[in-house]
PDB file of C-alpha atoms in Angstrom:
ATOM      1  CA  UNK A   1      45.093  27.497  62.770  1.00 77.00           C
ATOM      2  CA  UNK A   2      42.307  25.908  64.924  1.00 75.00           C
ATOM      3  CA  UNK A   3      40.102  28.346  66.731  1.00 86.00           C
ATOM      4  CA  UNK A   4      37.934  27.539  70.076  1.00 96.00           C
ATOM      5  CA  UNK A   5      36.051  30.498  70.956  1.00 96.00           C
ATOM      6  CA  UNK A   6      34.584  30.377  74.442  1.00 96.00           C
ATOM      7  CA  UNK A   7      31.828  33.464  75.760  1.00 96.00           C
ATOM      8  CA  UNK A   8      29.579  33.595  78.602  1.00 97.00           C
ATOM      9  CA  UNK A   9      32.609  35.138  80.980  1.00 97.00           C
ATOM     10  CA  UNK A  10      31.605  38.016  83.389  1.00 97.00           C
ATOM     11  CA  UNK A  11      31.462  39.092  87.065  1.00 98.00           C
ATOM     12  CA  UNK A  12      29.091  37.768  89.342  1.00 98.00           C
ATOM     13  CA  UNK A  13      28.015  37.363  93.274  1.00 98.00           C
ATOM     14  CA  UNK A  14      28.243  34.660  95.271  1.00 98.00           C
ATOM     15  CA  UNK A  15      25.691  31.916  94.883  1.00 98.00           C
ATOM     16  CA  UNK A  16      24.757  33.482  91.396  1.00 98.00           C
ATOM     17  CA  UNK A  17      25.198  31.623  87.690  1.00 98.00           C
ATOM     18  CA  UNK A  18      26.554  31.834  84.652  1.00 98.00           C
ATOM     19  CA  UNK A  19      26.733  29.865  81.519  1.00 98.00           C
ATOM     20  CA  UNK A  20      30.018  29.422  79.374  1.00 98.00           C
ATOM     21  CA  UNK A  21      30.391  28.503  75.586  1.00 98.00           C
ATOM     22  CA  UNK A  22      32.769  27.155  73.469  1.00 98.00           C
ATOM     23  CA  UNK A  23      32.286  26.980  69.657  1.00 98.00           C
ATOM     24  CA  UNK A  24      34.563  24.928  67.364  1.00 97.00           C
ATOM     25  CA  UNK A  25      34.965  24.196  63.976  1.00 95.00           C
ATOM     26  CA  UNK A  26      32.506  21.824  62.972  1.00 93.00           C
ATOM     27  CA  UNK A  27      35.241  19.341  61.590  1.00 93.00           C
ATOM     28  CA  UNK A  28      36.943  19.540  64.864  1.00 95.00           C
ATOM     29  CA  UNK A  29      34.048  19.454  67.338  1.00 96.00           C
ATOM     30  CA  UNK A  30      32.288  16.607  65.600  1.00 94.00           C
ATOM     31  CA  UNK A  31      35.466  14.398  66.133  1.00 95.00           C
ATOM     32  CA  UNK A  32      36.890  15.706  69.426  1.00 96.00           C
ATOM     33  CA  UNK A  33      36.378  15.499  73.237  1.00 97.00           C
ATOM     34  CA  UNK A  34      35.766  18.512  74.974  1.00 97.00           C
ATOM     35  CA  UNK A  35      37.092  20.207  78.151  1.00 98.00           C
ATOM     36  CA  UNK A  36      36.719  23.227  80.283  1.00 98.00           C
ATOM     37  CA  UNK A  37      40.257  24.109  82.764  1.00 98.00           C
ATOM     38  CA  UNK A  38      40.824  26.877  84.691  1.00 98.00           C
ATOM     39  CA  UNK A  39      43.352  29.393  85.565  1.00 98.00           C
ATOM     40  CA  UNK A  40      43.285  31.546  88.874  1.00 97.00           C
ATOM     41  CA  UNK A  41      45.714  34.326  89.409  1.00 93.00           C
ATOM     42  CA  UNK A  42      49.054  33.031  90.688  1.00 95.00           C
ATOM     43  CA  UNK A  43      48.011  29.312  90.513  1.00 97.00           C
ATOM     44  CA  UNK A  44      48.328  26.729  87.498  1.00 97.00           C
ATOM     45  CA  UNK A  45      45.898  26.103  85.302  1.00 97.00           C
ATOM     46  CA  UNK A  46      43.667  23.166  86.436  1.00 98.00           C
ATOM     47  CA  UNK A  47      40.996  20.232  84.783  1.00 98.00           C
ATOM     48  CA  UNK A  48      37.498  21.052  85.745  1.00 98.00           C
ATOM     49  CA  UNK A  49      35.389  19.131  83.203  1.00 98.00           C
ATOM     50  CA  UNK A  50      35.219  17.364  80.413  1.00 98.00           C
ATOM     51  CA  UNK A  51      32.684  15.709  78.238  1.00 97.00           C
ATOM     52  CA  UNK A  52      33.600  12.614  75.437  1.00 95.00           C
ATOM     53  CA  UNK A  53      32.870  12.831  72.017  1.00 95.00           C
ATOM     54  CA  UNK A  54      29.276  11.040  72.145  1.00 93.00           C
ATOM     55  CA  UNK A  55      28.034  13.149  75.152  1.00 94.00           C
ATOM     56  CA  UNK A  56      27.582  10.129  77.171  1.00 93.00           C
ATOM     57  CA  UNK A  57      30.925  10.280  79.416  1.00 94.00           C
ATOM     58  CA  UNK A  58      31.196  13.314  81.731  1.00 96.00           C
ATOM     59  CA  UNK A  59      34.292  13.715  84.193  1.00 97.00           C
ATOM     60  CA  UNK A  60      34.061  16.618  87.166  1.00 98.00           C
ATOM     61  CA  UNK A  61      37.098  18.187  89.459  1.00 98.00           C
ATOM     62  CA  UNK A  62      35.794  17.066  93.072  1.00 98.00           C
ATOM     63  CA  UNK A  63      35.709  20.974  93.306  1.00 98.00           C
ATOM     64  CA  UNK A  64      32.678  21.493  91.247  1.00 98.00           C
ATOM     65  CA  UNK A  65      31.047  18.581  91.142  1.00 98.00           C
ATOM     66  CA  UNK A  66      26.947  18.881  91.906  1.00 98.00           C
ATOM     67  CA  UNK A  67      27.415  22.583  91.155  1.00 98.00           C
ATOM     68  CA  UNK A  68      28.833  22.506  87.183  1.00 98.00           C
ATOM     69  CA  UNK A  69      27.685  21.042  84.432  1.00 98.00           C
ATOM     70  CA  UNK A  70      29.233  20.142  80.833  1.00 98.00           C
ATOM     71  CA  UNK A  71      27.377  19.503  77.936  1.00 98.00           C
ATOM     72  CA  UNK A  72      27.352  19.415  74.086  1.00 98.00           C
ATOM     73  CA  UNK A  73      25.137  20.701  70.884  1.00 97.00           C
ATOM     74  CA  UNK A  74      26.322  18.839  67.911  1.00 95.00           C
ATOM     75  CA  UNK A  75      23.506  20.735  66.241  1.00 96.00           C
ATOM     76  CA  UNK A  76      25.547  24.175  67.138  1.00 97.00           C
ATOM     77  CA  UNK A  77      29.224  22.700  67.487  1.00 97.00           C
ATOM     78  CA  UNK A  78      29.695  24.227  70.621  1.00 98.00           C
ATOM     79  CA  UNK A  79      30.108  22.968  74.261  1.00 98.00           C
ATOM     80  CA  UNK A  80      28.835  24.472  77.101  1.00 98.00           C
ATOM     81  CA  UNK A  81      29.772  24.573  80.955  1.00 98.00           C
ATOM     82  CA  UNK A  82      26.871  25.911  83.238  1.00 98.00           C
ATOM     83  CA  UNK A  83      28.083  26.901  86.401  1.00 98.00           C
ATOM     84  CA  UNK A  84      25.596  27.019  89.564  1.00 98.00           C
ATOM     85  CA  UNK A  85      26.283  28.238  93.187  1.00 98.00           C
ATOM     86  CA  UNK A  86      29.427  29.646  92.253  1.00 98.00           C
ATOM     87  CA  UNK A  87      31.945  30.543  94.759  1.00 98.00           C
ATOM     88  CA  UNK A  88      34.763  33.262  94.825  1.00 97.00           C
ATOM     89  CA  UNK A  89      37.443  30.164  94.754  1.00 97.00           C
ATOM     90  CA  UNK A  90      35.557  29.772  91.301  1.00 98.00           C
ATOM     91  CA  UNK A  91      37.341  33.249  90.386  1.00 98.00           C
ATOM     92  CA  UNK A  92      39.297  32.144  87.072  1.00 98.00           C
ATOM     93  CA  UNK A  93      39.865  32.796  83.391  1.00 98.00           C
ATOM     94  CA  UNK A  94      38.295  29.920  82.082  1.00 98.00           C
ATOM     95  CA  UNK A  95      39.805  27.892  79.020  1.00 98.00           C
ATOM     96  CA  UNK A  96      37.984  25.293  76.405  1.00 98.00           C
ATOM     97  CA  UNK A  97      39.845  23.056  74.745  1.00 98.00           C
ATOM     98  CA  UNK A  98      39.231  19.805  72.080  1.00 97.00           C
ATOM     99  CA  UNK A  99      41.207  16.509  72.406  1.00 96.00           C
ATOM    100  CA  UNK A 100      40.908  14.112  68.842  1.00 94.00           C
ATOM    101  CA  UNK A 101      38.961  10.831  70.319  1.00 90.00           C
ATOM    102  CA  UNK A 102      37.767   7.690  68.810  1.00 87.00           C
ATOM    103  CA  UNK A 103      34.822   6.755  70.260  1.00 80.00           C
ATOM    104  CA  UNK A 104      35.271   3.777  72.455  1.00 78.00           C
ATOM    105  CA  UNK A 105      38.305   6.149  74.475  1.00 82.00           C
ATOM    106  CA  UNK A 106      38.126   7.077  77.861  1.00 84.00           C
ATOM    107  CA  UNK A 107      37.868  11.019  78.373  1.00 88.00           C
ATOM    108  CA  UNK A 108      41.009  12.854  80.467  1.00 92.00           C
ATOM    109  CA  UNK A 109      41.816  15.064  82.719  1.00 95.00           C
ATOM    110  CA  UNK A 110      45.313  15.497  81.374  1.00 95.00           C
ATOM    111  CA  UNK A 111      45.626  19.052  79.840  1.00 96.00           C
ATOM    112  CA  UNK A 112      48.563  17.938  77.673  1.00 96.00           C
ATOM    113  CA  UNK A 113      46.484  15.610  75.863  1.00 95.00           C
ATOM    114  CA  UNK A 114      44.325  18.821  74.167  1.00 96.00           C
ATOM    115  CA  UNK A 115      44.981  19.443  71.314  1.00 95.00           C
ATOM    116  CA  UNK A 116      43.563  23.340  70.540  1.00 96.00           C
ATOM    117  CA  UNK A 117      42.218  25.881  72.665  1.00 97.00           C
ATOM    118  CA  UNK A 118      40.756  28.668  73.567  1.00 97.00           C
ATOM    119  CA  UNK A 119      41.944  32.398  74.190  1.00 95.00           C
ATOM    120  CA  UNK A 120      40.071  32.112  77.514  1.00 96.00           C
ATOM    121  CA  UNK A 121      37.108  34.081  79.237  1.00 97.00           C
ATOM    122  CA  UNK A 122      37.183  35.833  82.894  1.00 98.00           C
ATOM    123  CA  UNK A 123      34.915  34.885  85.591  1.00 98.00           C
ATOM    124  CA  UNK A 124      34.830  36.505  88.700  1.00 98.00           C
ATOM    125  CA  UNK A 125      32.955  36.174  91.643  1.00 98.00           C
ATOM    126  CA  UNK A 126      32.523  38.151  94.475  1.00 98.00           C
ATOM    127  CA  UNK A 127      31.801  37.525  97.988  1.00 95.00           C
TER     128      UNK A 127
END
């Protein structure tokens, strides 16, 4: 059984940071895309970034974009999301996941197309 084990969760004000990470089997992360979704309370779980296997594609919900960024250590298999100016809407438990890619494929959005994740970590944010 594949294990993604994302950290970094916590509680946090308005405007404030906080840095998420996501570490993977090295046999996994070294051949996989990664993603970061989101699940708020009474809403379904939703895409909010995701980075391709070489580091060099990065895709962004429109509702982070300029404030969150995705990145990768090969060096550490484990992906990161860094998460500026966050907002209360940002309130979530906050998923990783790893899709199989070659490495001339597009990245997606499409949370079926994952292939493990993670347990999940909680941010919250208050106003």
């Amino acid at each position: 059984q594949v294990q993604l084990v994302e950290s970094g969760g916590g509680s946090v004000q308005a405007g404030g940071s906080l840095r998420l990470s996501c570490s993977a089997p090295g046999r996994i992360f070294g051949r996989s895309a990664m993603g970061w979704f989101r699940q708020a309370p009474g809403k379904e779980r939703e895409f909010v970034a995701t980075i391709s296997r070489s580091g060099s594609n990065t895709v962004y919900a429109d509702s982070v974009k300029g404030r969150f960024t995705i990145s990768r250590d090969s060096t550490k298999n484990t992906a990161f999301l860094q998460m500026n100016s966050l907002k209360p809407d940002d309130t979530a438990v906050y998923y990783c996941a790893s899709k199989s890619q070659i490495l001339t494929a597009p990245v997606t959005m499409e949370e079926r197309a994952y292939d493990y994740w993670g347990q999940g970590t909680q941010v919250t944010v208050s106003s």
